[in-house]
Short mmCIF file of N, CA and C in Angstrom, two decimals:
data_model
loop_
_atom_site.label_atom_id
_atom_site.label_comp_id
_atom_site.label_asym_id
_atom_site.label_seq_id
_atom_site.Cartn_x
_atom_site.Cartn_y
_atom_site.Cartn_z
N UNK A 1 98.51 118.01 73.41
CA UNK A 1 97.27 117.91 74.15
C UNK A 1 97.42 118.50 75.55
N UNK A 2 98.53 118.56 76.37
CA UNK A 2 98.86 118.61 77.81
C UNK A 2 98.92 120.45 77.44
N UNK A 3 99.38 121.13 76.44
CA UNK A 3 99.42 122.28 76.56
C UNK A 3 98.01 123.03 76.16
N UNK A 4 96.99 122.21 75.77
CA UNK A 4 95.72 123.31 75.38
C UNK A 4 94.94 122.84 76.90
N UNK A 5 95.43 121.44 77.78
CA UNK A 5 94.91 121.48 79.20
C UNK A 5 95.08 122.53 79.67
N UNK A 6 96.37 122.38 79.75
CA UNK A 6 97.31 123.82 80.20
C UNK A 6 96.56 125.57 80.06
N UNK A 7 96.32 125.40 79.23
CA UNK A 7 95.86 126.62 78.81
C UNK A 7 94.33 126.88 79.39
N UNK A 8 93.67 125.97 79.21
CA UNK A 8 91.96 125.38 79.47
C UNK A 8 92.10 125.84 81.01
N UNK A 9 92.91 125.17 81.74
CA UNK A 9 93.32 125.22 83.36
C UNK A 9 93.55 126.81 83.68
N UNK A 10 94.50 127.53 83.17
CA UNK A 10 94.78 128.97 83.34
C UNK A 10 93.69 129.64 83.13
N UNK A 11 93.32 129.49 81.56
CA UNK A 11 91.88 130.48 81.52
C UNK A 11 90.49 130.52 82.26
N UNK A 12 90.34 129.24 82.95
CA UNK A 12 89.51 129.61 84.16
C UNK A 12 89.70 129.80 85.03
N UNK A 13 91.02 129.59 85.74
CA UNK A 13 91.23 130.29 86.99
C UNK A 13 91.52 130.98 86.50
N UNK A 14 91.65 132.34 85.51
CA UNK A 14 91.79 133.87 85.00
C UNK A 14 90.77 134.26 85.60
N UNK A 15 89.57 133.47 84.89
CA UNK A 15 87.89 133.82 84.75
C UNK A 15 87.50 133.84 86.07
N UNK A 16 87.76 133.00 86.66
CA UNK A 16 87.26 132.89 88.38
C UNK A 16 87.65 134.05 89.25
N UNK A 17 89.02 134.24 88.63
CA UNK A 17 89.71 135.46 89.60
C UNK A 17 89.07 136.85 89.17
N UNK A 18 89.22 136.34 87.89
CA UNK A 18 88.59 138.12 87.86
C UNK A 18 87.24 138.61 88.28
N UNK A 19 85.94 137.18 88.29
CA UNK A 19 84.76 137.56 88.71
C UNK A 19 85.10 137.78 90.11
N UNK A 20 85.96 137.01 90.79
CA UNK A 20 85.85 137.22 92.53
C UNK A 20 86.18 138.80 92.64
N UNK A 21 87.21 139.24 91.64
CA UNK A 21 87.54 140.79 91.79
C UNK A 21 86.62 141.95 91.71
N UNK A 22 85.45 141.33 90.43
CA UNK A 22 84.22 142.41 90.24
C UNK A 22 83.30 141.79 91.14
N UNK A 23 83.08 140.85 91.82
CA UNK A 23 82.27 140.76 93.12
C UNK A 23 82.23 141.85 93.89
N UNK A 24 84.03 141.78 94.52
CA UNK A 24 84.41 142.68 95.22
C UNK A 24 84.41 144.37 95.30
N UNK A 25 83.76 144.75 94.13
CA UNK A 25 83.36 146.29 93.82
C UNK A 25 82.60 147.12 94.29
N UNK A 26 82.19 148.04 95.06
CA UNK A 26 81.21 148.32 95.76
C UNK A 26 80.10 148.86 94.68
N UNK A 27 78.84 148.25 95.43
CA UNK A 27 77.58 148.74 94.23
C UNK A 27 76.75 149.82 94.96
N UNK A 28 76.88 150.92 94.10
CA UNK A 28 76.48 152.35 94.43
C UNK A 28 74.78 152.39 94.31
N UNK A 29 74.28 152.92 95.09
CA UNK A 29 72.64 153.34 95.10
C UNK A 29 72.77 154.94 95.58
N UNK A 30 71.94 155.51 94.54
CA UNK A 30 72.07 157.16 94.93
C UNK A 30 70.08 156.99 94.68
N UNK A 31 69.13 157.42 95.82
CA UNK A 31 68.16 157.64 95.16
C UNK A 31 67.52 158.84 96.78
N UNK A 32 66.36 158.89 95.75
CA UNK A 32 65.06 159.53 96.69
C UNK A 32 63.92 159.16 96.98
N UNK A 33 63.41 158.70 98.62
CA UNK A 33 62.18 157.56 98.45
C UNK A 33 61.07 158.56 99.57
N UNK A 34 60.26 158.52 99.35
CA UNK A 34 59.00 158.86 100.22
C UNK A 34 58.87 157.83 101.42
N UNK A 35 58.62 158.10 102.38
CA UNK A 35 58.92 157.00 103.78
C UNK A 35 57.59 157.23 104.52
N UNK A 36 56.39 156.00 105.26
CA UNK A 36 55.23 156.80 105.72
C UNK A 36 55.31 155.85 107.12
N UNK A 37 54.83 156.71 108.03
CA UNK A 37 54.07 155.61 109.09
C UNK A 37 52.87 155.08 109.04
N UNK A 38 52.45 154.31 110.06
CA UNK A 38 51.42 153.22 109.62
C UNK A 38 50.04 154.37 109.98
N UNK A 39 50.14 155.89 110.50
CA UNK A 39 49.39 156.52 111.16
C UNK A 39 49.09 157.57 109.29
N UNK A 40 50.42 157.77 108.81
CA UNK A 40 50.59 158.22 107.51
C UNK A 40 51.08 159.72 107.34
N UNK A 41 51.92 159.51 108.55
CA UNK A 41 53.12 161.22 108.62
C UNK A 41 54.11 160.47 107.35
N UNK A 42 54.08 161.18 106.31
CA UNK A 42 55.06 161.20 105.29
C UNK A 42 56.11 162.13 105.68
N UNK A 43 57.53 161.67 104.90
CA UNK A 43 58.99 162.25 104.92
C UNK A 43 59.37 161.69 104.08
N UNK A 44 60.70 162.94 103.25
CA UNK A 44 61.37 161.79 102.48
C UNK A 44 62.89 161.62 102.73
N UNK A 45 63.44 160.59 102.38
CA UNK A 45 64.74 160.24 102.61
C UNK A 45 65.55 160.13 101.33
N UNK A 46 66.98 160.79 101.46
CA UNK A 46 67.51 160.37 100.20
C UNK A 46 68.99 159.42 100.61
N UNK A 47 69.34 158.30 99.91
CA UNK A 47 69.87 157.62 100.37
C UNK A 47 71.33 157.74 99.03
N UNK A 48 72.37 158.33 99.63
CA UNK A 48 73.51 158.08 99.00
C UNK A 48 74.58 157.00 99.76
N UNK A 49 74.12 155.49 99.19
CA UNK A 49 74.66 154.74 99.86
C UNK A 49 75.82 153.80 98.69
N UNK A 50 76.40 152.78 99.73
CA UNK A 50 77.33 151.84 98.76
C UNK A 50 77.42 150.36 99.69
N UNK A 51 77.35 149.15 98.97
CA UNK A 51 76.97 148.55 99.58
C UNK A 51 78.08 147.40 98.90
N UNK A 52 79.32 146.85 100.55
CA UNK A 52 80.90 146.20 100.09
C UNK A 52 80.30 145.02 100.22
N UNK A 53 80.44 144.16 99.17
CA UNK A 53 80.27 142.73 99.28
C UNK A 53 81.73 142.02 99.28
N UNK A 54 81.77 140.70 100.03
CA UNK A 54 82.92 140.15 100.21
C UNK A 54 82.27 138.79 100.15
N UNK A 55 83.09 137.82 99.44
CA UNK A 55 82.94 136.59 99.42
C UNK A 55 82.99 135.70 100.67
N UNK A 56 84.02 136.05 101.76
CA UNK A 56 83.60 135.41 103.35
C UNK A 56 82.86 136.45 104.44
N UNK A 57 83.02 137.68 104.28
CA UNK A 57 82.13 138.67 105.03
C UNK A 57 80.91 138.98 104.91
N UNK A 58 79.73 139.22 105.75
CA UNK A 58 78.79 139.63 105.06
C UNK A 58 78.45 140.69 104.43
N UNK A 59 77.81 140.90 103.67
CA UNK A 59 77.60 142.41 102.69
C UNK A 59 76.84 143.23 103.61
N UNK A 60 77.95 144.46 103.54
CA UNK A 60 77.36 145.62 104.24
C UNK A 60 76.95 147.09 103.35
N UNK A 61 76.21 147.78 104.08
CA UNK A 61 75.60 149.25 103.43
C UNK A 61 76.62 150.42 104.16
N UNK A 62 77.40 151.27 103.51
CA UNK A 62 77.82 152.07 104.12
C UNK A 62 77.61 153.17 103.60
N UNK A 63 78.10 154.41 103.77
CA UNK A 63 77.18 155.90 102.82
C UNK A 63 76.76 156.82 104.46
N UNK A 64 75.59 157.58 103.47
CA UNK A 64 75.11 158.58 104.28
C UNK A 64 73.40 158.79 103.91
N UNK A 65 72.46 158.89 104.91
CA UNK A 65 70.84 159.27 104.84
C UNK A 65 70.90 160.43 104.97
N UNK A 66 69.97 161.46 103.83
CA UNK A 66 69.67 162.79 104.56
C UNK A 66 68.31 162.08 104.76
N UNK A 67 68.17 163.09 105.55
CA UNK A 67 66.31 162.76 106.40
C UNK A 67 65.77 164.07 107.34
N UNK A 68 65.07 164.84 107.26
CA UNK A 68 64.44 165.69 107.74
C UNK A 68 65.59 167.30 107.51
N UNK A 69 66.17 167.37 106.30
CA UNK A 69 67.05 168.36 106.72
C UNK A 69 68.45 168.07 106.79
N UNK A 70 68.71 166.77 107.52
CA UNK A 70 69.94 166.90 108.44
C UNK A 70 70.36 165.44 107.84
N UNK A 71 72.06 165.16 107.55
CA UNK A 71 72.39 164.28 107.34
C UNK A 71 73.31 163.53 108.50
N UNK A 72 72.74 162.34 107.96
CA UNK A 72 73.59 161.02 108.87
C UNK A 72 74.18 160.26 108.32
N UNK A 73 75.59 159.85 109.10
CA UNK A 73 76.24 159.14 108.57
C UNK A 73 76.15 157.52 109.15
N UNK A 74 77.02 156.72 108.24
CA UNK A 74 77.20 155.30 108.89
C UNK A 74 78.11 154.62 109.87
N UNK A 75 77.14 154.44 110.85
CA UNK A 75 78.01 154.38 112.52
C UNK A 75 78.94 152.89 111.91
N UNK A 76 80.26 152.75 112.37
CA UNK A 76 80.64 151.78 112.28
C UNK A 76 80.44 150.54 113.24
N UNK A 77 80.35 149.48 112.41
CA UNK A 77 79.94 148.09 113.04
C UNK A 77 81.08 147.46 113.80
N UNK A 78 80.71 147.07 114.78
CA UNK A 78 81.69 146.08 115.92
C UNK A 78 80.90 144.61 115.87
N UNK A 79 82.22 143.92 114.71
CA UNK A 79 81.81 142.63 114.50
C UNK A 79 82.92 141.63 115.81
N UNK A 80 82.54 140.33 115.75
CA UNK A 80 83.15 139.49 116.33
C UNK A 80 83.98 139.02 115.51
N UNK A 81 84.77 138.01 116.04
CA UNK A 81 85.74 137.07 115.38
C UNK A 81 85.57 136.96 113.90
N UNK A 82 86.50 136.49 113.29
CA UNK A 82 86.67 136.04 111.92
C UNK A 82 86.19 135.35 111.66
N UNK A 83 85.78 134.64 112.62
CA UNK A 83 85.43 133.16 112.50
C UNK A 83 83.91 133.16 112.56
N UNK A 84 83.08 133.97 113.61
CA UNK A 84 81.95 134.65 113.75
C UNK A 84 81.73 134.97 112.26
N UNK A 85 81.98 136.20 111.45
CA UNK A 85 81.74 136.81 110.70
C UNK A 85 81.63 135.74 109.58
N UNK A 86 82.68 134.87 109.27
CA UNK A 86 82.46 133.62 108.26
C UNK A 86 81.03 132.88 108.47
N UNK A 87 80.67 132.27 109.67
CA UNK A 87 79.56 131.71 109.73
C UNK A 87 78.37 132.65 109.54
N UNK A 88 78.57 133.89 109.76
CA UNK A 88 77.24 134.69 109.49
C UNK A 88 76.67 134.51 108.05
N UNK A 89 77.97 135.14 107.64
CA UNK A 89 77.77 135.04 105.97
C UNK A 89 77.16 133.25 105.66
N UNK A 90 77.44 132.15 105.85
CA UNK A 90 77.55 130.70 105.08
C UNK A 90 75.91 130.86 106.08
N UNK A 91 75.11 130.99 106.49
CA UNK A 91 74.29 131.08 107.62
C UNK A 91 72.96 132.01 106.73
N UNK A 92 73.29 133.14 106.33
CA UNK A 92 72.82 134.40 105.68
C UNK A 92 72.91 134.89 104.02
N UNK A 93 73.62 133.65 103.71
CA UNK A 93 73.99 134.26 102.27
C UNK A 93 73.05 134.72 101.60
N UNK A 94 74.09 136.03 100.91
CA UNK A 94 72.84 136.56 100.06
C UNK A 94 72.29 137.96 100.78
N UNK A 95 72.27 137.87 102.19
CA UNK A 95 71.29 139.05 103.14
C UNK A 95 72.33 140.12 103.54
N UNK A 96 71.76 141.15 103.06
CA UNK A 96 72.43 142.25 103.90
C UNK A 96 72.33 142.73 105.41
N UNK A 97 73.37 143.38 106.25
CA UNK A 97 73.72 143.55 107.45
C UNK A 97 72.10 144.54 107.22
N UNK A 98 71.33 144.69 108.42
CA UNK A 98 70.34 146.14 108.70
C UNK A 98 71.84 146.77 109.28
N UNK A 99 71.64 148.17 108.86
CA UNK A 99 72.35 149.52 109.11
C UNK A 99 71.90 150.88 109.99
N UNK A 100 72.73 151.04 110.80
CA UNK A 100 72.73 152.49 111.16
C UNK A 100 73.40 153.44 111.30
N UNK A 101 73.00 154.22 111.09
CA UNK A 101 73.37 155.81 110.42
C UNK A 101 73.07 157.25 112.06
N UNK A 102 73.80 157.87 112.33
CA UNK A 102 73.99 158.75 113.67
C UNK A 102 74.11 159.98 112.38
N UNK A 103 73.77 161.07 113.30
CA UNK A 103 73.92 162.15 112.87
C UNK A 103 74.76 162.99 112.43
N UNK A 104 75.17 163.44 111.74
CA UNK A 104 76.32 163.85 111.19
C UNK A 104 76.72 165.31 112.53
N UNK A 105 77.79 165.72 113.28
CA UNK A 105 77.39 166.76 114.13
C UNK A 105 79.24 166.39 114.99
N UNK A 106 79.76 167.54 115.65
CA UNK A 106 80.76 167.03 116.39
C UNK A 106 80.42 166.73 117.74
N UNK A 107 79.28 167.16 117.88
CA UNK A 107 78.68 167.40 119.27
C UNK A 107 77.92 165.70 119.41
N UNK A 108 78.82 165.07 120.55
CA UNK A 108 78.57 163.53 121.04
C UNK A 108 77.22 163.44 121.36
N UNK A 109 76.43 164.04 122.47
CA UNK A 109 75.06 163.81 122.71
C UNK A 109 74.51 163.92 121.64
N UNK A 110 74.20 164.78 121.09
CA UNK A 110 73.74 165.38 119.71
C UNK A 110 73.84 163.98 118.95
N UNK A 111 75.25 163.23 118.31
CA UNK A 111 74.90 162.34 117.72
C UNK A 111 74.31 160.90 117.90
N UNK A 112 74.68 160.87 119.64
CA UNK A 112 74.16 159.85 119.93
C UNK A 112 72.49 159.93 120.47
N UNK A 113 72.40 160.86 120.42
CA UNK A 113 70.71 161.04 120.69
C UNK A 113 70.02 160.84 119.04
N UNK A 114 70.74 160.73 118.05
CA UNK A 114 69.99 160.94 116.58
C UNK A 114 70.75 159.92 115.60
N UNK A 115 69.63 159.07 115.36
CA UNK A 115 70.28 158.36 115.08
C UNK A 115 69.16 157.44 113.78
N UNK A 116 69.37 156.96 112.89
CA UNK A 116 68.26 156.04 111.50
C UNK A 116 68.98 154.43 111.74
N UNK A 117 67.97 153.83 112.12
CA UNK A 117 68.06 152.33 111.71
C UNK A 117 67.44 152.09 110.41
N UNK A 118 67.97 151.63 109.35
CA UNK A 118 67.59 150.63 108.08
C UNK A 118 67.16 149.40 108.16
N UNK A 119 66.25 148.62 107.47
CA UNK A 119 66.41 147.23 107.93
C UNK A 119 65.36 147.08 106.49
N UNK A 120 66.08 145.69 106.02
CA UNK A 120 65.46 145.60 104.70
C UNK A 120 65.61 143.70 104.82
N UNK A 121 63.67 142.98 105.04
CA UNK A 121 63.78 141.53 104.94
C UNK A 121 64.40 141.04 103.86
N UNK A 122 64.38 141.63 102.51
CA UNK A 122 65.12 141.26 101.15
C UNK A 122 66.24 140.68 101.11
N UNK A 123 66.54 139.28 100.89
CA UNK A 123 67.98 138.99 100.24
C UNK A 123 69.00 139.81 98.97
N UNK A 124 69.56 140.06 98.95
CA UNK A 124 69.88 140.75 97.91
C UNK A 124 70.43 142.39 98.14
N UNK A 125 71.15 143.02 96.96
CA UNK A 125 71.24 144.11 97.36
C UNK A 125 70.02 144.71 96.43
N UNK A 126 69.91 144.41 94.96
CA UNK A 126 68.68 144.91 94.71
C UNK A 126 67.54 144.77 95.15
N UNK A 127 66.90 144.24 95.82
CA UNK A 127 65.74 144.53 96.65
C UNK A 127 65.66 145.02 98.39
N UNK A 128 66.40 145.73 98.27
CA UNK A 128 67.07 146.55 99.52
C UNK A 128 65.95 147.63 99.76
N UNK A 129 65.72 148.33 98.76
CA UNK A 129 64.59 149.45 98.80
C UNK A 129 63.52 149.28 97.92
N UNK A 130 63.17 148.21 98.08
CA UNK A 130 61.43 147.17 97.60
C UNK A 130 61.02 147.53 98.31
N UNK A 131 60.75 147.28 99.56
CA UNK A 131 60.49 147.31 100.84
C UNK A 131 61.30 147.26 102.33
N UNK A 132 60.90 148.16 103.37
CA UNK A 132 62.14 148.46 104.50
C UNK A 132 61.55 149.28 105.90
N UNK A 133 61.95 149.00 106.83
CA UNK A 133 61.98 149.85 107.75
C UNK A 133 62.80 151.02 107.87
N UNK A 134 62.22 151.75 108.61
CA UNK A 134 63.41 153.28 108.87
C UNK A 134 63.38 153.71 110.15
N UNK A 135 63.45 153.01 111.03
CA UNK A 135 63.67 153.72 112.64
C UNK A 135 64.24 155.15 112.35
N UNK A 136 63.84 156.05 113.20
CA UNK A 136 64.44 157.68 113.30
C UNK A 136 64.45 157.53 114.69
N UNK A 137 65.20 157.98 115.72
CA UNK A 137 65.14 157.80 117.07
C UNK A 137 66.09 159.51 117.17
N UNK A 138 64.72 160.09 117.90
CA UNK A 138 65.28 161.74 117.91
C UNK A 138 65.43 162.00 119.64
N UNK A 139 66.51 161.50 120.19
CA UNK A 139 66.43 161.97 121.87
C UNK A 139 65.35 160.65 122.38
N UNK A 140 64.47 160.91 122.73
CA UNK A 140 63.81 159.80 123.80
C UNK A 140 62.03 159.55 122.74
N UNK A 141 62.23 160.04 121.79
CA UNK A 141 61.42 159.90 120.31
C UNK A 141 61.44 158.92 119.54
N UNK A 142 61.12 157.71 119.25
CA UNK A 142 61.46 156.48 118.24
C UNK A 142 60.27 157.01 117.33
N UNK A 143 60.22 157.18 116.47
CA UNK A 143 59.31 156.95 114.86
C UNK A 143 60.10 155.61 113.98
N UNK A 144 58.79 154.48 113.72
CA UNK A 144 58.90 153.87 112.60
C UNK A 144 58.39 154.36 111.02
N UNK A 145 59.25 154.31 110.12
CA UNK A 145 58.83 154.80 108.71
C UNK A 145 58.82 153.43 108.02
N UNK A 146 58.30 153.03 106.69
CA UNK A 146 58.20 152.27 106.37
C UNK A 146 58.34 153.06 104.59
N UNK A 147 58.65 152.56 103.43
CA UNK A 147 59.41 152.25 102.40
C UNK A 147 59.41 152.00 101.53
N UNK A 148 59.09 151.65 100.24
CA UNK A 148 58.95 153.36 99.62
C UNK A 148 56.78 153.54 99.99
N UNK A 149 56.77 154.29 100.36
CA UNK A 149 55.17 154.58 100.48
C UNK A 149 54.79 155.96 101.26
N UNK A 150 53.88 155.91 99.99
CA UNK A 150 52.94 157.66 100.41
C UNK A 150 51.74 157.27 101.35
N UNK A 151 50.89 156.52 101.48
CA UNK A 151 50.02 156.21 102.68
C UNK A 151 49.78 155.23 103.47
N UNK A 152 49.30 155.39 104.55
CA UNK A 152 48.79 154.78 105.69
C UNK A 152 49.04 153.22 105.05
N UNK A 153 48.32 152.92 104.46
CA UNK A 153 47.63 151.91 103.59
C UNK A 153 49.03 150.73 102.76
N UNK A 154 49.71 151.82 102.35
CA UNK A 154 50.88 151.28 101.74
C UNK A 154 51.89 150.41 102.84
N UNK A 155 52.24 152.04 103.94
CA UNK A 155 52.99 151.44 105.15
C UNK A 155 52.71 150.25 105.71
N UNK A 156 51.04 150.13 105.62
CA UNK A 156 50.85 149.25 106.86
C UNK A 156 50.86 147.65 105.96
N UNK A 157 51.15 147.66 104.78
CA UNK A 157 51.37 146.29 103.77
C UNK A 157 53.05 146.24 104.04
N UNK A 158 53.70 147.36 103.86
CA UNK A 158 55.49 147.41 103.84
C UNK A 158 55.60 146.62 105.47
N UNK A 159 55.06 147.03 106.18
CA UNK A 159 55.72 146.57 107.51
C UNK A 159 55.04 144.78 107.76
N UNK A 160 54.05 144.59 107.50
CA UNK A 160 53.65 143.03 107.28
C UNK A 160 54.58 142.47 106.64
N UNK A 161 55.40 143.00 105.07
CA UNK A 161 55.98 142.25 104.77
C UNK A 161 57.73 142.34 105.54
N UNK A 162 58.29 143.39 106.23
CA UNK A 162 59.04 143.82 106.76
C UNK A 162 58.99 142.70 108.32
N UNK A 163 58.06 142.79 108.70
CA UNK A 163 58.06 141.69 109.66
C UNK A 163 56.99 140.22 109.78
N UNK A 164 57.13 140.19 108.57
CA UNK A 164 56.51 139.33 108.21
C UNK A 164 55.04 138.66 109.47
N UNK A 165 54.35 139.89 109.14
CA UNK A 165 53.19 139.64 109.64
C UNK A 165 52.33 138.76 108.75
N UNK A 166 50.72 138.06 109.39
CA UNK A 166 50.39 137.67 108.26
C UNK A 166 49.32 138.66 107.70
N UNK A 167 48.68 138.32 106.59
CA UNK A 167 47.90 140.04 105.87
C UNK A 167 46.85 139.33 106.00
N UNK A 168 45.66 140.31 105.44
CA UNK A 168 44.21 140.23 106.54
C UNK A 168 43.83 138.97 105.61
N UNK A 169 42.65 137.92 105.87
CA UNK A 169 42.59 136.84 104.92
C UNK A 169 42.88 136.27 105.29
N UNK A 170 44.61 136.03 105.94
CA UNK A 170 45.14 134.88 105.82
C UNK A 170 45.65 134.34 107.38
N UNK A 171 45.74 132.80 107.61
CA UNK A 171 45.54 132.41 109.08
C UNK A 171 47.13 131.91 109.24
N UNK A 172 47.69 131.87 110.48
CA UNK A 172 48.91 132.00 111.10
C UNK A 172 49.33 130.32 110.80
#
């Protein structure tokens, strides 16, 4: 009896270990989305991204945006303590970091003048590009885009739910 415990005991901590291992896999998104402002200047963005989940870290997006032509890459993040970063995650679970992306270029002004903020209210990594913001900040230029949407009309529902405005109808 003590050896099929035995066994019972091993094969789920097998099972446990190995899901913590395919947790740990990065999950790839390659797509192409139409992006509008609330005025309804359309662009589109294609997002070859990957997004590292860690069981005490929070899940981040890393990759590259093309957007108007020109690609950007993912600026790296300056987190705090270990200890910081643990509570974010137990605090956030579930939510991804918003991301930004600088211009791909060797030339410093150049990249720091150009630069895409991401930001997606969605828990989850699949509903990352449901709905989203897209800051573009070109030199002393900020444009908001909003995700996936072809008009005025669309944007201006994406960003209510993006910042959780309330929608017409309904009282605060």
């Amino acid at each position: 009896m003590k050896k099929r415990v035995k066994k019972i005991v091993i094969a789920v901590l097998l099972f446990l270990l190995g899901t913590c291992l395919v947790y740990h896999f990065p999950v790839k998104k390659k797509l192409r989305v139409t992006v509008c402002t609330v005025e309804g200047e359309t662009a589109e963005a294609a997002f070859e991204v990957w997004f590292q989940r860690s069981l005490i870290y929070p899940t981040v997006m890393n990759g590259k945006v093309t957007f108007g032509g020109r690609e950007y890459e993912k600026i790296p993040e300056v987190w705090g303590s270990v200890f910081g970063r643990i509570c974010w995650k137990m605090k956030n679970w579930g939510e991804v970091r918003s991301s930004s992306f600088q211009l791909k270029s060797n030339d410093f002004n150049e990249r720091a003048g150009n630069q895409i903020r991401f930001n997606s209210p969605d828990r989850g990594i699949g509903k990352q590009f449901k709905a989203f913001s897209f800051t573009v900040i070109k030199g002393s230029t900020i444009v908001e885009y909003y995700g996936p949407a072809e008009t005025a009309e669309e944007a201006e529902k994406i960003r209510a739910h993006v910042y959780q405005l309330p929608q017409e109808g309904e009282e605060n």
